[in-house]
Amino acid sequence: MTARSLQSGAPARERAATPSTWSRIWQNDAPGYLFLLPWLIGFIGLTVGPMVTSLYLSFTDFDLLTSPDWVGADNYIRMFTNDAKFWTSMRVTMFFVIFSVPLKLAFALAVAMLLNRGIRGLPLYRALFYLPSLLGASVAIAILWRQIFAGDGLVNKLLLLVGIEGPSWISNPQYSLWTLIVLSIWQFGSPMIIFLAGLRQIPTDMYEAASLDGASKWRQFVKITLPLLTPVVFFNAIIQTIEAFKSFTPAFIISGGTGNPINSTLFYTLYLYQEAFAFFRMGYASALAWVLLAVVGVFTAFSFFTSKYWVHYDE
Amino acid sequence: MSTNIELSRIVKAYGDVSVIHGIDLTINPGEFTVFVGPSGCGKSTLLRMIAGLEPITGGDLLIDGERMNDVPAARRGIAMVFQSYALYPHMSVYQNLAFGLETAKMPKAEIAERVAKAAEILKIEPLLTRKPKQLSGGQRQRVAIGRAIVREPRIFLFDEPLSNLDAELRVQMRVEIAKLHNDLGNTMIYVTHDQVEAMTMADKIVVLRAGVIEQVGAPLDLYNNPKNLFVAGFIGSPKMNFLTASATDTTLNVAGGSLTLDRPVTGATTLGVRPEHITLTPGSGAKLADVRVDLVENLGGQTVVYATTTDNQPINIVLEGQSPVTLGENVAAHIDPARLHLFNADGDAI
């Protein structure tokens, strides 16, 4: 029987004999869903499930030991009206994001530009510079960092060689957050690799045309490299900002989980951790997590909205 | 206004690998010179050395008598149109045209005036606010040329500027560039691997192969009097036919027959004859060979015949108009002996 006869004039008996839509979909798509299953289980079990639970818990008072008590929006109201530590942690995190992201991106771009000059042994340098990104967020590096920046650490010993008596970078609230910012900049490898790939995409003849026009290296950088790199800058900025908002381990290790001195390293995530696992206020911690998600979401949406004014896509 | 360029023993090497082997060339003021040759012959490298984009390894480059080897690209008074157009994708057409002038810190009013003038010459006024991605290939090409014009350079350099365009547009732009040269009168150097472009546009053609100049001359000079087998085969479309030959005094043995010429041609090992110089009409010139027709292409205005001689050498024939030639037919090919080209074992014309 041809497809045409089935479509048009097939008797009802024959049509009834054809498989139902659902079973046909199942037959056609089952292998696809089967392959998808491991991820789907993980996504629902480890991402969607906890998210929905945490959203529910954010409207409750929950200490892990007794059942959650529904408190409505109390957690959110308290956060914005009656929690100085919330504002402190938000301010510390914002400061960290505002300074660490641009500095890290600028440093990553500078190194990428150096590596883009066709130097010998490029793969080796690329791997070496990427190494801190792999190690950077680890506990071991944070501990090492704490040693290096301690009052009698390596940094101060080096400074002493040139006659400068350095402060205790970690225990002085004036410098402690900057130490974390420097640690974050040190992990420039990932955006650097992406910048390097972006730089390689810019056709050489654009620079040649500019040099024939008499454009200096700086003008070429400002007028050609940066604008053509904006899609990559945009991508790196979004990713690094989200990472910065989520930053936890270095502050936790360096401040010993306290966010001290004088809450100067009390990252938002650290405060959230304290509320959840030190004070067992799971409901409140969940509300904090949702506010962080909202802040990151608003920032990302704002970035996408403004991108049409400053990100140049070739095609 | 027009500028003279002098290349003297110009050499280019990358490490131990030499790619340009001592080129001597004079380009007269206002001349449209085309560098032509197969891929890798060094024509683009030579152009880039003149532009200042490649350091010159040896020899002298003189522009209007001034040695330019160490003068930066921007100070040579040169504008270049790139194969890829090299337009800045994030800038409008106006900004692309104005970029060089802004770099030179020219007053805004003068920039506007120059851009408007270039836009008028190239008929791109309606495109000035657009971005390159909103333009067709031909329009981008015009903008690229416009960017060169606004700077009012001494010399224009073109690096295969038409190779990204389709055939029809290529012909159109070819005409426009030739007109532009007539209007502006600047010295222009144009690189191409397309000998048709070279023949139609050039005042002077420089044929390059493997980093050396094979021949320099006017297009018809190269067509009529190629110095060697390479130039003979490179210039002209379809390609010149080459038949193995042997000669004793004035007799030339070729394709199983013999031709008697009016001069001694001892030493000739190859006979060259252009497809358009062969006829199948008995009585027109001397008989060259009997050939078997393998394929016929009727183009309307021309008939292209692909044939084989009795000693199995391929030979192409271009006949004017629509000739009634049939596949598999044996015909006699005739030539005007004055239009024969003979080459010795070294490939040099004799």
PDB file of N, CA, C and O in Angstrom, chain A residues 88-117:
ATOM      1  N   THR A  88      26.521  43.645  54.345  1.00  0.00           N
ATOM      2  CA  THR A  88      27.994  43.625  54.352  1.00  0.00           C
ATOM      3  C   THR A  88      28.508  42.620  53.327  1.00  0.00           C
ATOM      4  O   THR A  88      29.400  42.920  52.520  1.00  0.00           O
ATOM      5  N   SER A  89      27.932  41.424  53.350  1.00  0.00           N
ATOM      6  CA  SER A  89      28.416  40.376  52.436  1.00  0.00           C
ATOM      7  C   SER A  89      28.136  40.770  50.985  1.00  0.00           C
ATOM      8  O   SER A  89      28.942  40.504  50.092  1.00  0.00           O
ATOM      9  N   MET A  90      27.002  41.421  50.759  1.00  0.00           N
ATOM     10  CA  MET A  90      26.678  41.864  49.400  1.00  0.00           C
ATOM     11  C   MET A  90      27.698  42.915  48.938  1.00  0.00           C
ATOM     12  O   MET A  90      28.175  42.880  47.801  1.00  0.00           O
ATOM     13  N   ARG A  91      28.052  43.836  49.856  1.00  0.00           N
ATOM     14  CA  ARG A  91      28.993  44.890  49.504  1.00  0.00           C
ATOM     15  C   ARG A  91      30.378  44.299  49.196  1.00  0.00           C
ATOM     16  O   ARG A  91      31.022  44.657  48.206  1.00  0.00           O
ATOM     17  N   VAL A  92      30.810  43.349  50.067  1.00  0.00           N
ATOM     18  CA  VAL A  92      32.116  42.709  49.863  1.00  0.00           C
ATOM     19  C   VAL A  92      32.132  41.985  48.507  1.00  0.00           C
ATOM     20  O   VAL A  92      33.086  42.100  47.725  1.00  0.00           O
ATOM     21  N   THR A  93      31.066  41.269  48.224  1.00  0.00           N
ATOM     22  CA  THR A  93      31.009  40.509  46.971  1.00  0.00           C
ATOM     23  C   THR A  93      30.998  41.442  45.761  1.00  0.00           C
ATOM     24  O   THR A  93      31.701  41.203  44.774  1.00  0.00           O
ATOM     25  N   MET A  94      30.215  42.495  45.867  1.00  0.00           N
ATOM     26  CA  MET A  94      30.149  43.459  44.758  1.00  0.00           C
ATOM     27  C   MET A  94      31.527  44.081  44.511  1.00  0.00           C
ATOM     28  O   MET A  94      31.966  44.221  43.370  1.00  0.00           O
ATOM     29  N   PHE A  95      32.196  44.467  45.605  1.00  0.00           N
ATOM     30  CA  PHE A  95      33.535  45.046  45.502  1.00  0.00           C
ATOM     31  C   PHE A  95      34.469  44.058  44.791  1.00  0.00           C
ATOM     32  O   PHE A  95      35.219  44.409  43.879  1.00  0.00           O
ATOM     33  N   PHE A  96      34.371  42.795  45.243  1.00  0.00           N
ATOM     34  CA  PHE A  96      35.207  41.740  44.658  1.00  0.00           C
ATOM     35  C   PHE A  96      34.914  41.586  43.164  1.00  0.00           C
ATOM     36  O   PHE A  96      35.823  41.533  42.338  1.00  0.00           O
ATOM     37  N   VAL A  97      33.629  41.556  42.809  1.00  0.00           N
ATOM     38  CA  VAL A  97      33.241  41.373  41.402  1.00  0.00           C
ATOM     39  C   VAL A  97      33.718  42.567  40.566  1.00  0.00           C
ATOM     40  O   VAL A  97      34.331  42.393  39.509  1.00  0.00           O
ATOM     41  N   ILE A  98      33.438  43.774  41.082  1.00  0.00           N
ATOM     42  CA  ILE A  98      33.728  44.990  40.304  1.00  0.00           C
ATOM     43  C   ILE A  98      35.225  45.155  40.034  1.00  0.00           C
ATOM     44  O   ILE A  98      35.628  45.613  38.973  1.00  0.00           O
ATOM     45  N   PHE A  99      36.057  44.732  40.987  1.00  0.00           N
ATOM     46  CA  PHE A  99      37.494  44.899  40.782  1.00  0.00           C
ATOM     47  C   PHE A  99      38.163  43.661  40.192  1.00  0.00           C
ATOM     48  O   PHE A  99      39.039  43.772  39.338  1.00  0.00           O
ATOM     49  N   SER A 100      37.755  42.483  40.656  1.00  0.00           N
ATOM     50  CA  SER A 100      38.485  41.285  40.205  1.00  0.00           C
ATOM     51  C   SER A 100      38.194  40.969  38.744  1.00  0.00           C
ATOM     52  O   SER A 100      39.103  40.596  38.000  1.00  0.00           O
ATOM     53  N   VAL A 101      36.937  41.140  38.299  1.00  0.00           N
ATOM     54  CA  VAL A 101      36.608  40.740  36.919  1.00  0.00           C
ATOM     55  C   VAL A 101      37.333  41.611  35.885  1.00  0.00           C
ATOM     56  O   VAL A 101      38.046  41.078  35.029  1.00  0.00           O
ATOM     57  N   PRO A 102      37.207  42.950  35.942  1.00  0.00           N
ATOM     58  CA  PRO A 102      37.929  43.747  34.931  1.00  0.00           C
ATOM     59  C   PRO A 102      39.449  43.555  34.989  1.00  0.00           C
ATOM     60  O   PRO A 102      40.100  43.456  33.949  1.00  0.00           O
ATOM     61  N   LEU A 103      39.989  43.470  36.243  1.00  0.00           N
ATOM     62  CA  LEU A 103      41.443  43.317  36.344  1.00  0.00           C
ATOM     63  C   LEU A 103      41.886  41.976  35.775  1.00  0.00           C
ATOM     64  O   LEU A 103      42.888  41.881  35.055  1.00  0.00           O
ATOM     65  N   LYS A 104      41.114  40.939  36.087  1.00  0.00           N
ATOM     66  CA  LYS A 104      41.462  39.609  35.579  1.00  0.00           C
ATOM     67  C   LYS A 104      41.370  39.589  34.050  1.00  0.00           C
ATOM     68  O   LYS A 104      42.257  39.074  33.370  1.00  0.00           O
ATOM     69  N   LEU A 105      40.316  40.196  33.512  1.00  0.00           N
ATOM     70  CA  LEU A 105      40.147  40.203  32.055  1.00  0.00           C
ATOM     71  C   LEU A 105      41.256  41.011  31.382  1.00  0.00           C
ATOM     72  O   LEU A 105      41.796  40.603  30.349  1.00  0.00           O
ATOM     73  N   ALA A 106      41.601  42.140  31.992  1.00  0.00           N
ATOM     74  CA  ALA A 106      42.660  42.972  31.408  1.00  0.00           C
ATOM     75  C   ALA A 106      43.984  42.213  31.414  1.00  0.00           C
ATOM     76  O   ALA A 106      44.720  42.210  30.416  1.00  0.00           O
ATOM     77  N   PHE A 107      44.254  41.539  32.518  1.00  0.00           N
ATOM     78  CA  PHE A 107      45.502  40.785  32.625  1.00  0.00           C
ATOM     79  C   PHE A 107      45.508  39.629  31.618  1.00  0.00           C
ATOM     80  O   PHE A 107      46.504  39.385  30.925  1.00  0.00           O
ATOM     81  N   ALA A 108      44.370  38.932  31.536  1.00  0.00           N
ATOM     82  CA  ALA A 108      44.257  37.804  30.602  1.00  0.00           C
ATOM     83  C   ALA A 108      44.465  38.284  29.169  1.00  0.00           C
ATOM     84  O   ALA A 108      45.165  37.645  28.373  1.00  0.00           O
ATOM     85  N   LEU A 109      43.888  39.437  28.843  1.00  0.00           N
ATOM     86  CA  LEU A 109      44.015  39.970  27.479  1.00  0.00           C
ATOM     87  C   LEU A 109      45.461  40.373  27.197  1.00  0.00           C
ATOM     88  O   LEU A 109      45.990  40.098  26.113  1.00  0.00           O
ATOM     89  N   ALA A 110      46.095  40.981  28.202  1.00  0.00           N
ATOM     90  CA  ALA A 110      47.494  41.403  28.014  1.00  0.00           C
ATOM     91  C   ALA A 110      48.383  40.190  27.741  1.00  0.00           C
ATOM     92  O   ALA A 110      49.210  40.213  26.817  1.00  0.00           O
ATOM     93  N   VAL A 111      48.199  39.132  28.512  1.00  0.00           N
ATOM     94  CA  VAL A 111      49.027  37.931  28.301  1.00  0.00           C
ATOM     95  C   VAL A 111      48.689  37.299  26.946  1.00  0.00           C
ATOM     96  O   VAL A 111      49.580  36.872  26.203  1.00  0.00           O
ATOM     97  N   ALA A 112      47.393  37.279  26.607  1.00  0.00           N
ATOM     98  CA  ALA A 112      46.994  36.703  25.315  1.00  0.00           C
ATOM     99  C   ALA A 112      47.634  37.470  24.163  1.00  0.00           C
ATOM    100  O   ALA A 112      48.093  36.885  23.185  1.00  0.00           O
ATOM    101  N   MET A 113      47.700  38.803  24.298  1.00  0.00           N
ATOM    102  CA  MET A 113      48.313  39.616  23.241  1.00  0.00           C
ATOM    103  C   MET A 113      49.808  39.294  23.118  1.00  0.00           C
ATOM    104  O   MET A 113      50.344  39.232  22.021  1.00  0.00           O
ATOM    105  N   LEU A 114      50.448  39.087  24.272  1.00  0.00           N
ATOM    106  CA  LEU A 114      51.871  38.732  24.245  1.00  0.00           C
ATOM    107  C   LEU A 114      52.073  37.382  23.559  1.00  0.00           C
ATOM    108  O   LEU A 114      52.979  37.208  22.745  1.00  0.00           O
ATOM    109  N   LEU A 115      51.193  36.440  23.897  1.00  0.00           N
ATOM    110  CA  LEU A 115      51.339  35.093  23.337  1.00  0.00           C
ATOM    111  C   LEU A 115      50.926  35.039  21.873  1.00  0.00           C
ATOM    112  O   LEU A 115      51.248  34.092  21.170  1.00  0.00           O
ATOM    113  N   ASN A 116      50.202  36.051  21.431  1.00  0.00           N
ATOM    114  CA  ASN A 116      49.706  36.046  20.049  1.00  0.00           C
ATOM    115  C   ASN A 116      50.745  36.563  19.068  1.00  0.00           C
ATOM    116  O   ASN A 116      50.461  36.723  17.891  1.00  0.00           O
ATOM    117  N   ARG A 117      51.941  36.818  19.555  1.00  0.00           N
ATOM    118  CA  ARG A 117      52.947  37.411  18.671  1.00  0.00           C
ATOM    119  C   ARG A 117      53.831  36.365  18.012  1.00  0.00           C
ATOM    120  O   ARG A 117      54.911  36.656  17.533  1.00  0.00           O
TER     121      ARG A 117
END
